[in-house]
């Protein structure tokens, strides 16, 4: 189909598999770039779709010469991989994939909580050794959780844990109805059986879970990070587990990904390691593609965009 000369140019920072954008055929001039070609192609683009949301190519390419896209959409909840001072200061609108990952991540957190409470890792290990060893497990209902991050993901995590009978406190940047402010975080951590990090990565949240915070937690507490890797000082977490300051932890996100085979985190006692998969359920890429197409249709029609990121804060405000 011939694309009208006036059709906007949509540039896609590729990742395999490519997004399904068939509904935009004839309505947009779709071009593709990788990390090596992005900088040269940015000036010709009206819209940039960051499909490869693990890449830092946008952050590197954006400060260059020439015009820049009017709208950037990332197929991820976090925007720290693409944000740079030049993009933050520009008139470009940035949107994210808010809403796609909320319930899958909440289910994943619930699975981790149940697995740790019921000692499933040990059960699987003993089965592999053909060892019959009866144990008692922990009741989840009636325990306490502190969920740090009051956005859609954090709220979905809190709701799912409450459905299991867990008394859950939600912590956000500022206190409001149903949400505790960060000034109460240490008090809530000291009472929690489960601590879940689901916050965006900002200058305020980077390294917030460090030796002091792990020292505040109960020796019986378990820690889960499904937010961003740099929320956690990984060496401090490893030391807290070795010293049994806390009872266990699960990390789905890391400072550097993929986690190197030589990383000491693989061997930390009581730590469950998963490869950044908590939000990735069957069909998730199709959902991301469909979400972008709907946003594009709104943008092309001059309608307000959903999921607009506050570029100074680094997340979608209003939650």
Coordinates of N, CA, C and O in Angstrom, one line a residue, residues 29-215:
X29 N 4.7 6.0 7.8 CA 5.9 5.5 7.1 C 6.8 4.9 8.2 O 7.4 5.6 9.0
X30 N 6.8 3.6 8.2 CA 7.5 2.8 9.3 C 8.9 2.5 8.9 O 9.2 1.9 7.9
X31 N 9.9 3.0 9.7 CA 11.3 2.7 9.4 C 11.9 2.1 10.7 O 11.3 2.1 11.8
X32 N 13.0 1.4 10.5 CA 13.6 0.7 11.6 C 15.0 1.1 11.8 O 15.7 1.5 10.9
X33 N 15.5 1.0 13.1 CA 16.8 1.3 13.4 C 17.3 0.3 14.5 O 16.5 -0.3 15.2
X34 N 18.6 0.2 14.6 CA 19.2 -0.5 15.7 C 20.2 0.5 16.5 O 20.2 1.7 16.2
X35 N 20.9 0.0 17.4 CA 21.8 0.9 18.2 C 22.8 1.6 17.3 O 23.1 2.7 17.6
X36 N 23.2 1.0 16.2 CA 24.2 1.6 15.4 C 23.7 2.7 14.4 O 24.4 3.5 14.0
X37 N 22.4 2.6 14.1 CA 21.8 3.5 13.2 C 20.8 4.5 13.7 O 20.3 5.4 13.0
X38 N 20.5 4.4 15.0 CA 19.4 5.2 15.6 C 19.8 6.7 15.5 O 18.9 7.5 15.1
X39 N 21.0 7.1 15.9 CA 21.4 8.5 15.9 C 21.2 9.2 14.5 O 20.7 10.3 14.4
X40 N 21.6 8.5 13.5 CA 21.5 9.0 12.1 C 20.0 9.2 11.7 O 19.7 10.1 10.9
X41 N 19.1 8.3 12.2 CA 17.7 8.3 11.7 C 16.8 9.1 12.6 O 15.6 9.4 12.1
X42 N 17.2 9.5 13.8 CA 16.3 10.2 14.6 C 15.8 11.5 14.0 O 14.6 11.8 14.1
X43 N 16.6 12.3 13.3 CA 16.1 13.6 12.8 C 14.9 13.5 11.8 O 14.2 14.5 11.7
X44 N 14.8 12.4 11.2 CA 13.7 12.2 10.2 C 12.4 11.7 10.8 O 11.4 11.6 10.1
X45 N 12.5 11.3 12.1 CA 11.3 10.6 12.7 C 10.4 11.6 13.4 O 10.8 12.6 14.1
X46 N 9.1 11.4 13.2 CA 8.1 12.1 14.0 C 7.7 11.4 15.3 O 7.4 12.1 16.3
X47 N 7.8 10.1 15.3 CA 7.5 9.3 16.4 C 8.6 8.2 16.6 O 9.0 7.7 15.6
X48 N 9.0 7.9 17.8 CA 10.0 6.9 18.1 C 9.3 5.9 19.0 O 8.9 6.2 20.1
X49 N 9.3 4.6 18.5 CA 8.8 3.5 19.3 C 10.1 2.7 19.8 O 10.8 2.1 19.0
X50 N 10.3 2.8 21.1 CA 11.4 2.1 21.7 C 11.0 0.7 22.1 O 10.6 0.4 23.2
X51 N 11.0 -0.2 21.0 CA 10.6 -1.6 21.2 C 11.7 -2.3 22.0 O 11.4 -3.2 22.8
X52 N 12.9 -2.0 21.7 CA 14.0 -2.6 22.5 C 14.2 -1.8 23.8 O 15.1 -0.9 23.8
X53 N 13.4 -2.2 24.8 CA 13.4 -1.4 26.0 C 14.6 -1.8 26.9 O 14.7 -1.2 28.0
X54 N 15.4 -2.7 26.5 CA 16.7 -3.0 27.3 C 17.8 -2.1 26.8 O 18.9 -2.1 27.5
X55 N 17.7 -1.4 25.7 CA 18.7 -0.7 25.1 C 18.9 0.7 25.7 O 17.9 1.3 26.1
X56 N 20.1 1.2 25.8 CA 20.3 2.6 26.2 C 20.7 3.5 25.1 O 21.2 4.6 25.2
X57 N 20.4 3.0 23.8 CA 20.7 3.8 22.6 C 20.1 5.1 22.6 O 20.7 6.1 22.1
X58 N 18.8 5.3 23.0 CA 18.2 6.6 23.0 C 18.9 7.6 23.8 O 19.1 8.7 23.4
X59 N 19.3 7.2 25.0 CA 20.0 8.1 25.9 C 21.3 8.6 25.3 O 21.7 9.7 25.4
X60 N 22.0 7.7 24.5 CA 23.2 8.1 23.9 C 23.0 8.9 22.6 O 23.7 9.9 22.3
X61 N 21.9 8.6 21.8 CA 21.7 9.3 20.6 C 21.0 10.6 20.7 O 21.2 11.5 19.8
X62 N 20.1 10.8 21.7 CA 19.3 12.0 21.7 C 20.0 13.3 21.7 O 19.6 14.2 21.1
X63 N 21.2 13.4 22.4 CA 21.8 14.7 22.5 C 22.4 15.2 21.2 O 23.0 16.3 21.2
X64 N 22.4 14.4 20.1 CA 23.0 14.8 18.9 C 22.3 16.0 18.1 O 21.3 16.6 18.6
X65 N 22.8 16.3 16.9 CA 22.2 17.4 16.1 C 20.9 17.0 15.4 O 20.7 15.8 15.2
X66 N 20.2 18.0 15.0 CA 19.0 17.8 14.2 C 17.7 17.8 15.0 O 17.7 17.8 16.3
X67 N 16.6 17.8 14.3 CA 15.3 17.7 15.0 C 15.1 16.4 15.7 O 15.8 15.4 15.4
X68 N 14.2 16.4 16.6 CA 13.9 15.2 17.3 C 12.4 14.8 17.3 O 11.6 15.7 17.0
X69 N 12.1 13.5 17.4 CA 10.6 13.1 17.4 C 9.8 13.9 18.4 O 10.3 14.3 19.4
X70 N 8.5 14.1 18.0 CA 7.6 14.9 18.8 C 7.1 14.0 20.0 O 6.6 14.5 21.0
X71 N 7.2 12.6 19.8 CA 6.6 11.7 20.7 C 7.5 10.5 20.8 O 8.0 10.0 19.7
X72 N 7.9 10.0 22.0 CA 8.6 8.8 22.2 C 7.8 7.9 23.1 O 7.3 8.3 24.1
X73 N 7.6 6.6 22.6 CA 6.9 5.6 23.4 C 7.8 4.5 23.7 O 8.5 4.0 22.8
X74 N 7.9 4.1 25.0 CA 8.7 2.9 25.3 C 7.8 1.7 25.7 O 6.8 1.9 26.5
X75 N 8.1 0.6 25.2 CA 7.3 -0.6 25.5 C 7.7 -1.2 26.8 O 8.0 -2.4 26.9
X76 N 7.8 -0.4 27.8 CA 8.2 -0.8 29.2 C 7.5 0.1 30.2 O 7.0 1.2 29.8
X77 N 7.5 -0.3 31.4 CA 7.0 0.5 32.5 C 8.0 1.6 32.9 O 7.7 2.8 33.1
X78 N 9.3 1.2 33.0 CA 10.3 2.1 33.4 C 10.8 2.9 32.2 O 10.8 2.4 31.1
X79 N 11.3 4.1 32.5 CA 11.8 5.0 31.4 C 13.3 5.4 31.7 O 13.9 6.2 30.9
X80 N 13.9 4.8 32.7 CA 15.3 5.3 33.1 C 16.3 4.9 32.0 O 17.3 5.5 31.9
X81 N 16.0 3.9 31.2 CA 16.9 3.4 30.1 C 17.0 4.4 29.0 O 18.0 4.4 28.2
X82 N 16.0 5.3 28.8 CA 16.1 6.2 27.7 C 16.2 7.7 28.1 O 16.6 8.6 27.3
X83 N 15.9 8.0 29.4 CA 15.9 9.4 29.8 C 17.3 10.0 30.0 O 18.2 9.3 30.5
X84 N 17.5 11.2 29.4 CA 18.7 11.9 29.5 C 18.3 13.4 29.7 O 17.2 13.7 29.5
X85 N 19.2 14.2 30.2 CA 18.9 15.6 30.4 C 18.3 16.3 29.2 O 17.3 17.1 29.4
X86 N 18.8 16.0 28.0 CA 18.3 16.7 26.8 C 16.9 16.3 26.5 O 16.1 17.1 26.1
X87 N 16.5 15.0 26.7 CA 15.2 14.6 26.5 C 14.2 15.1 27.5 O 13.1 15.6 27.2
X88 N 14.7 15.1 28.8 CA 13.9 15.6 29.9 C 13.5 17.1 29.7 O 12.4 17.6 30.0
X89 N 14.5 17.9 29.1 CA 14.3 19.3 28.9 C 13.5 19.6 27.6 O 13.2 20.8 27.4
X90 N 13.3 18.7 26.8 CA 12.7 18.9 25.4 C 11.2 19.0 25.5 O 10.6 18.7 26.6
X91 N 10.6 19.4 24.4 CA 9.1 19.4 24.3 C 8.5 18.0 23.9 O 7.3 17.9 23.8
X92 N 9.4 17.1 23.7 CA 9.0 15.7 23.3 C 8.1 15.1 24.3 O 8.5 15.1 25.5
X93 N 7.0 14.5 24.0 CA 6.1 13.8 24.9 C 6.7 12.3 25.0 O 7.0 11.7 24.0
X94 N 6.7 11.8 26.2 CA 7.2 10.4 26.5 C 6.0 9.7 27.1 O 5.4 10.2 28.1
X95 N 5.7 8.5 26.5 CA 4.7 7.6 27.1 C 5.3 6.3 27.4 O 6.3 5.9 26.8
X96 N 4.6 5.5 28.3 CA 5.1 4.2 28.6 C 4.0 3.1 28.5 O 2.9 3.4 28.1
X97 N 4.4 1.9 28.9 CA 3.4 0.8 28.7 C 2.7 0.5 30.0 O 2.3 -0.6 30.3
X98 N 2.4 1.5 30.7 CA 1.6 1.4 31.9 C 0.3 0.6 31.7 O -0.4 0.9 30.7
X99 N 0.1 -0.4 32.5 CA -1.2 -1.2 32.4 C -1.0 -2.5 31.9 O -1.8 -3.4 32.2
X100 N 0.1 -2.8 31.2 CA 0.3 -4.1 30.6 C 0.8 -5.1 31.6 O 0.4 -6.3 31.6
X101 N 1.7 -4.7 32.4 CA 2.4 -5.6 33.3 C 1.9 -5.7 34.7 O 2.3 -6.6 35.5
X102 N 0.9 -4.9 35.1 CA 0.4 -4.8 36.5 C 0.0 -6.2 37.1 O 0.6 -6.7 38.0
X103 N -1.0 -6.8 36.5 CA -1.5 -8.1 37.0 C -0.5 -9.2 36.9 O -0.3 -10.0 37.8
X104 N 0.2 -9.4 35.7 CA 1.2 -10.5 35.7 C 2.3 -10.3 36.8 O 2.7 -11.4 37.4
X105 N 2.8 -9.1 37.0 CA 3.8 -9.0 38.1 C 3.2 -9.3 39.4 O 3.8 -9.9 40.3
X106 N 2.0 -8.8 39.7 CA 1.3 -9.1 40.9 C 1.2 -10.6 41.2 O 1.4 -11.1 42.3
X107 N 0.8 -11.3 40.1 CA 0.7 -12.8 40.2 C 2.1 -13.4 40.5 O 2.2 -14.4 41.3
X108 N 3.1 -12.9 39.9 CA 4.5 -13.4 40.1 C 4.9 -13.2 41.5 O 5.5 -14.1 42.1
X109 N 4.7 -12.0 42.1 CA 5.0 -11.7 43.4 C 4.3 -12.7 44.4 O 4.9 -13.2 45.3
X110 N 3.0 -12.9 44.1 CA 2.2 -13.8 45.0 C 2.8 -15.2 44.9 O 2.9 -15.9 45.9
X111 N 3.2 -15.6 43.7 CA 3.9 -16.9 43.6 C 5.2 -17.0 44.4 O 5.4 -18.1 45.0
X112 N 6.0 -16.0 44.3 CA 7.2 -16.0 45.1 C 6.9 -16.0 46.6 O 7.6 -16.7 47.4
X113 N 5.9 -15.2 47.1 CA 5.5 -15.3 48.5 C 5.1 -16.7 48.9 O 5.6 -17.2 49.9
X114 N 4.3 -17.3 48.1 CA 3.8 -18.6 48.5 C 4.9 -19.6 48.4 O 5.0 -20.5 49.3
X115 N 5.8 -19.5 47.4 CA 6.9 -20.5 47.3 C 7.8 -20.4 48.5 O 8.3 -21.4 49.0
X116 N 8.1 -19.1 48.9 CA 9.0 -19.0 50.1 C 8.3 -19.4 51.4 O 8.9 -20.1 52.2
X117 N 7.1 -19.1 51.5 CA 6.3 -19.5 52.7 C 6.2 -21.0 52.8 O 6.3 -21.6 53.9
X118 N 6.0 -21.6 51.7 CA 5.8 -23.1 51.7 C 7.1 -23.9 51.4 O 7.0 -25.1 51.3
X119 N 8.2 -23.2 51.3 CA 9.5 -23.8 51.2 C 9.6 -24.7 49.9 O 10.2 -25.7 49.9
X120 N 9.0 -24.2 48.8 CA 9.0 -25.0 47.6 C 10.4 -25.2 47.0 O 10.7 -26.2 46.4
X121 N 11.3 -24.2 47.1 CA 12.7 -24.5 46.6 C 13.3 -25.7 47.2 O 14.0 -26.5 46.5
X122 N 13.2 -25.8 48.5 CA 13.8 -27.0 49.2 C 13.1 -28.3 48.8 O 13.7 -29.3 48.7
X123 N 11.7 -28.2 48.6 CA 11.0 -29.4 48.2 C 11.5 -29.9 46.9 O 11.7 -31.1 46.7
X124 N 11.7 -29.0 45.9 CA 12.2 -29.4 44.6 C 13.7 -29.9 44.7 O 14.0 -30.9 44.0
X125 N 14.5 -29.3 45.5 CA 15.8 -29.8 45.7 C 15.9 -31.2 46.3 O 16.6 -32.0 45.9
X126 N 15.0 -31.4 47.3 CA 15.0 -32.7 48.0 C 14.4 -33.8 47.0 O 14.9 -34.9 47.1
X127 N 13.4 -33.4 46.2 CA 12.9 -34.4 45.2 C 14.0 -34.8 44.3 O 14.1 -36.0 43.9
X128 N 14.9 -33.8 43.9 CA 16.0 -34.2 43.0 C 17.0 -35.1 43.6 O 17.7 -35.9 42.9
X129 N 17.0 -35.1 44.9 CA 18.0 -36.0 45.7 C 17.3 -37.2 46.2 O 17.9 -38.1 46.9
X130 N 15.9 -37.4 45.9 CA 15.1 -38.5 46.3 C 15.1 -38.6 47.8 O 15.2 -39.7 48.4
X131 N 15.0 -37.5 48.5 CA 15.0 -37.4 49.9 C 13.6 -37.1 50.4 O 13.0 -36.0 50.0
X132 N 13.0 -37.9 51.3 CA 11.7 -37.6 52.0 C 12.0 -36.9 53.3 O 12.4 -37.6 54.2
X133 N 11.7 -35.6 53.4 CA 12.0 -34.9 54.6 C 10.8 -34.0 54.9 O 10.5 -33.0 54.3
X134 N 10.0 -34.4 55.9 CA 8.8 -33.7 56.3 C 9.2 -32.4 57.0 O 10.2 -32.3 57.8
X135 N 8.5 -31.3 56.6 CA 8.8 -30.0 57.2 C 7.5 -29.3 57.5 O 6.4 -29.7 56.9
X136 N 7.5 -28.3 58.3 CA 6.3 -27.4 58.5 C 6.6 -26.1 57.7 O 7.7 -25.6 57.6
X137 N 5.5 -25.6 57.1 CA 5.6 -24.4 56.3 C 4.8 -23.2 57.0 O 4.2 -23.4 58.1
X138 N 5.0 -22.1 56.5 CA 4.4 -20.9 57.1 C 3.0 -20.5 56.5 O 2.8 -20.7 55.3
X139 N 2.1 -20.1 57.4 CA 0.8 -19.6 57.0 C 1.0 -18.2 56.4 O 1.6 -17.4 57.1
X140 N 0.4 -17.9 55.2 CA 0.6 -16.6 54.6 C -0.5 -15.7 55.2 O -0.2 -14.5 55.4
X141 N -1.7 -16.1 55.3 CA -2.8 -15.3 55.8 C -2.5 -14.8 57.2 O -2.0 -15.6 58.0
X142 N -2.6 -13.5 57.4 CA -2.3 -12.9 58.7 C -0.9 -12.3 58.8 O -0.6 -11.6 59.7
X143 N -0.1 -12.6 57.8 CA 1.2 -11.9 57.8 C 1.1 -10.5 57.3 O 0.1 -10.1 56.8
X144 N 2.2 -9.7 57.4 CA 2.2 -8.3 57.0 C 3.2 -8.1 55.8 O 4.3 -8.7 55.7
X145 N 2.8 -7.3 54.9 CA 3.6 -6.9 53.7 C 3.7 -5.4 53.6 O 2.8 -4.7 54.0
X146 N 4.9 -5.0 53.2 CA 5.1 -3.6 52.8 C 5.5 -3.5 51.4 O 6.5 -4.1 51.0
X147 N 4.6 -2.9 50.6 CA 4.9 -2.8 49.1 C 5.3 -1.3 48.9 O 4.6 -0.4 49.1
X148 N 6.5 -1.2 48.3 CA 7.1 0.1 48.1 C 7.0 0.5 46.6 O 7.6 -0.2 45.8
X149 N 6.2 1.5 46.3 CA 5.8 1.8 45.0 C 4.3 1.8 44.8 O 3.7 0.7 44.9
X150 N 3.7 3.0 44.7 CA 2.3 3.1 44.7 C 1.6 3.3 43.4 O 0.5 3.7 43.3
X151 N 2.4 3.0 42.3 CA 1.9 3.0 41.0 C 1.0 1.8 40.7 O 0.7 1.0 41.6
X152 N 0.6 1.6 39.4 CA -0.3 0.5 39.1 C 0.2 -0.8 39.5 O -0.5 -1.7 39.9
X153 N 1.5 -1.0 39.3 CA 2.1 -2.3 39.6 C 2.1 -2.6 41.1 O 1.6 -3.6 41.6
X154 N 2.5 -1.6 41.9 CA 2.4 -1.7 43.3 C 1.0 -1.9 43.9 O 0.8 -2.7 44.8
X155 N 0.1 -1.2 43.3 CA -1.3 -1.3 43.7 C -1.8 -2.7 43.4 O -2.6 -3.3 44.2
X156 N -1.5 -3.3 42.2 CA -1.9 -4.6 41.9 C -1.3 -5.7 42.8 O -1.9 -6.6 43.2
X157 N 0.0 -5.5 43.1 CA 0.7 -6.4 44.1 C 0.0 -6.3 45.4 O -0.3 -7.4 46.0
X158 N -0.3 -5.1 45.9 CA -1.0 -5.0 47.2 C -2.4 -5.7 47.2 O -2.7 -6.4 48.1
X159 N -3.1 -5.5 46.1 CA -4.5 -6.1 46.0 C -4.4 -7.6 46.0 O -5.2 -8.3 46.6
X160 N -3.4 -8.1 45.3 CA -3.3 -9.6 45.2 C -2.9 -10.2 46.5 O -3.3 -11.3 46.9
X161 N -1.9 -9.6 47.2 CA -1.5 -10.1 48.5 C -2.6 -10.0 49.5 O -2.8 -10.9 50.3
X162 N -3.4 -8.9 49.4 CA -4.6 -8.8 50.3 C -5.6 -10.0 50.1 O -6.2 -10.5 51.0
X163 N -5.7 -10.4 48.8 CA -6.6 -11.5 48.5 C -6.1 -12.8 49.2 O -6.9 -13.7 49.4
X164 N -4.8 -12.9 49.5 CA -4.3 -14.0 50.2 C -4.4 -13.9 51.7 O -3.9 -14.8 52.4
X165 N -4.9 -12.8 52.1 CA -5.1 -12.6 53.6 C -3.9 -11.9 54.2 O -3.8 -11.8 55.4
X166 N -3.0 -11.3 53.4 CA -1.9 -10.6 53.9 C -2.3 -9.1 54.2 O -2.8 -8.5 53.3
X167 N -1.9 -8.7 55.3 CA -2.2 -7.3 55.7 C -1.1 -6.4 55.1 O 0.1 -6.5 55.4
X168 N -1.5 -5.6 54.1 CA -0.5 -4.9 53.2 C -0.6 -3.4 53.4 O -1.7 -2.8 53.4
X169 N 0.6 -2.8 53.5 CA 0.8 -1.4 53.5 C 1.4 -0.9 52.3 O 2.4 -1.6 51.8
X170 N 0.9 0.1 51.6 CA 1.5 0.6 50.4 C 2.2 1.9 50.6 O 1.7 2.8 51.3
X171 N 3.4 2.0 50.1 CA 4.2 3.2 50.4 C 4.5 3.9 49.0 O 4.9 3.3 48.1
X172 N 4.3 5.2 49.0 CA 4.5 6.0 47.8 C 5.4 7.2 48.1 O 5.8 7.4 49.3
X173 N 5.6 8.0 47.1 CA 6.4 9.2 47.3 C 5.8 10.2 48.3 O 6.6 10.8 49.1
X174 N 4.5 10.3 48.3 CA 3.8 11.2 49.2 C 2.7 10.5 49.8 O 2.0 9.6 49.2
X175 N 2.4 10.8 51.1 CA 1.2 10.2 51.8 C -0.1 10.7 51.2 O -0.2 11.9 50.9
X176 N -1.1 9.8 51.1 CA -2.4 10.2 50.7 C -3.3 9.0 51.1 O -2.9 8.1 51.7
X177 N -4.6 9.1 50.8 CA -5.5 8.1 51.3 C -5.1 6.7 50.8 O -5.0 6.5 49.5
X178 N -4.9 5.8 51.7 CA -4.5 4.5 51.3 C -3.1 4.3 51.0 O -2.6 3.1 50.7
X179 N -2.3 5.3 51.1 CA -0.8 5.3 50.7 C 0.0 6.0 51.8 O -0.3 7.1 52.2
X180 N 1.0 5.3 52.3 CA 1.9 5.9 53.3 C 3.0 6.6 52.6 O 3.5 6.2 51.5
X181 N 3.5 7.7 53.2 CA 4.6 8.4 52.6 C 6.0 7.7 53.0 O 6.0 6.8 53.9
X182 N 7.0 8.1 52.3 CA 8.3 7.5 52.6 C 8.8 7.7 54.0 O 9.7 7.0 54.5
X183 N 8.3 8.8 54.6 CA 8.7 9.0 56.0 C 8.3 7.9 57.0 O 8.9 7.8 58.1
X184 N 7.4 7.1 56.6 CA 6.9 6.0 57.4 C 7.6 4.7 57.0 O 7.3 3.6 57.6
X185 N 8.5 4.7 56.0 CA 9.0 3.4 55.5 C 9.7 2.6 56.5 O 9.5 1.4 56.6
X186 N 10.6 3.2 57.3 CA 11.4 2.4 58.2 C 10.5 1.7 59.2 O 10.7 0.5 59.6
X187 N 9.5 2.4 59.7 CA 8.5 1.8 60.7 C 7.8 0.6 60.1 O 7.7 -0.4 60.7
X188 N 7.4 0.8 58.8 CA 6.6 -0.3 58.2 C 7.6 -1.5 57.9 O 7.2 -2.6 58.0
X189 N 8.8 -1.2 57.5 CA 9.8 -2.3 57.2 C 10.0 -3.1 58.5 O 10.2 -4.3 58.4
X190 N 10.1 -2.4 59.6 CA 10.4 -3.1 60.9 C 9.3 -4.1 61.3 O 9.6 -5.0 62.1
X191 N 8.1 -4.0 60.7 CA 7.0 -4.8 61.1 C 6.6 -5.9 60.0 O 5.8 -6.7 60.2
X192 N 7.2 -5.7 58.8 CA 6.8 -6.5 57.7 C 7.4 -7.9 57.6 O 8.6 -8.1 57.9
X193 N 6.6 -8.9 57.2 CA 7.1 -10.2 56.9 C 7.6 -10.3 55.5 O 8.4 -11.1 55.1
X194 N 6.9 -9.5 54.6 CA 7.3 -9.4 53.2 C 7.5 -8.0 52.8 O 6.7 -7.1 53.1
X195 N 8.6 -7.7 52.1 CA 8.9 -6.4 51.6 C 9.0 -6.5 50.1 O 9.9 -7.3 49.6
X196 N 8.2 -5.8 49.4 CA 8.2 -5.8 47.9 C 8.6 -4.5 47.3 O 7.9 -3.5 47.6
X197 N 9.6 -4.5 46.6 CA 10.1 -3.2 45.9 C 9.5 -3.2 44.5 O 9.7 -4.1 43.7
X198 N 8.6 -2.2 44.2 CA 7.9 -2.0 42.9 C 8.0 -0.6 42.5 O 7.1 -0.1 41.8
X199 N 9.0 0.1 43.0 CA 9.1 1.6 42.7 C 9.8 1.8 41.4 O 10.6 1.0 40.9
X200 N 9.5 3.0 40.8 CA 10.3 3.4 39.6 C 11.7 3.8 40.0 O 12.0 4.1 41.2
X201 N 12.7 3.8 39.1 CA 14.0 4.2 39.4 C 14.2 5.7 39.2 O 14.0 6.2 38.1
X202 N 14.4 6.4 40.3 CA 14.7 7.9 40.2 C 15.9 8.1 41.1 O 16.4 7.2 41.7
X203 N 16.3 9.4 41.1 CA 17.4 9.7 42.0 C 17.1 9.5 43.5 O 18.0 9.2 44.3
X204 N 15.8 9.6 43.8 CA 15.4 9.4 45.2 C 15.3 7.9 45.6 O 15.5 7.6 46.7
X205 N 15.0 7.0 44.6 CA 14.9 5.6 44.9 C 16.1 4.8 44.7 O 16.2 3.7 45.1
X206 N 17.1 5.3 43.9 CA 18.3 4.5 43.6 C 19.0 4.2 44.9 O 19.3 5.0 45.7
X207 N 19.3 2.9 45.1 CA 20.0 2.4 46.3 C 19.2 2.5 47.6 O 19.8 2.5 48.6
X208 N 17.9 2.6 47.5 CA 17.1 2.9 48.7 C 17.1 1.6 49.6 O 17.0 1.8 50.9
X209 N 17.3 0.5 49.1 CA 17.4 -0.8 49.9 C 18.9 -1.1 50.0 O 19.5 -1.7 49.2
X210 N 19.4 -0.6 51.2 CA 20.9 -0.8 51.4 C 21.0 -1.5 52.8 O 20.1 -2.0 53.4
X211 N 22.3 -1.5 53.3 CA 22.5 -2.2 54.5 C 21.7 -1.7 55.7 O 21.2 -2.5 56.5
X212 N 21.5 -0.4 55.8 CA 20.7 0.2 56.8 C 19.2 -0.3 56.8 O 18.6 -0.7 57.8
X213 N 18.7 -0.3 55.5 CA 17.3 -0.7 55.4 C 17.1 -2.2 55.7 O 16.1 -2.6 56.3
X214 N 18.1 -3.0 55.2 CA 18.0 -4.5 55.5 C 18.1 -4.7 57.0 O 17.6 -5.6 57.6
X215 N 18.9 -3.8 57.7 CA 19.1 -4.0 59.1 C 17.8 -3.6 59.9 O 17.6 -4.1 61.0

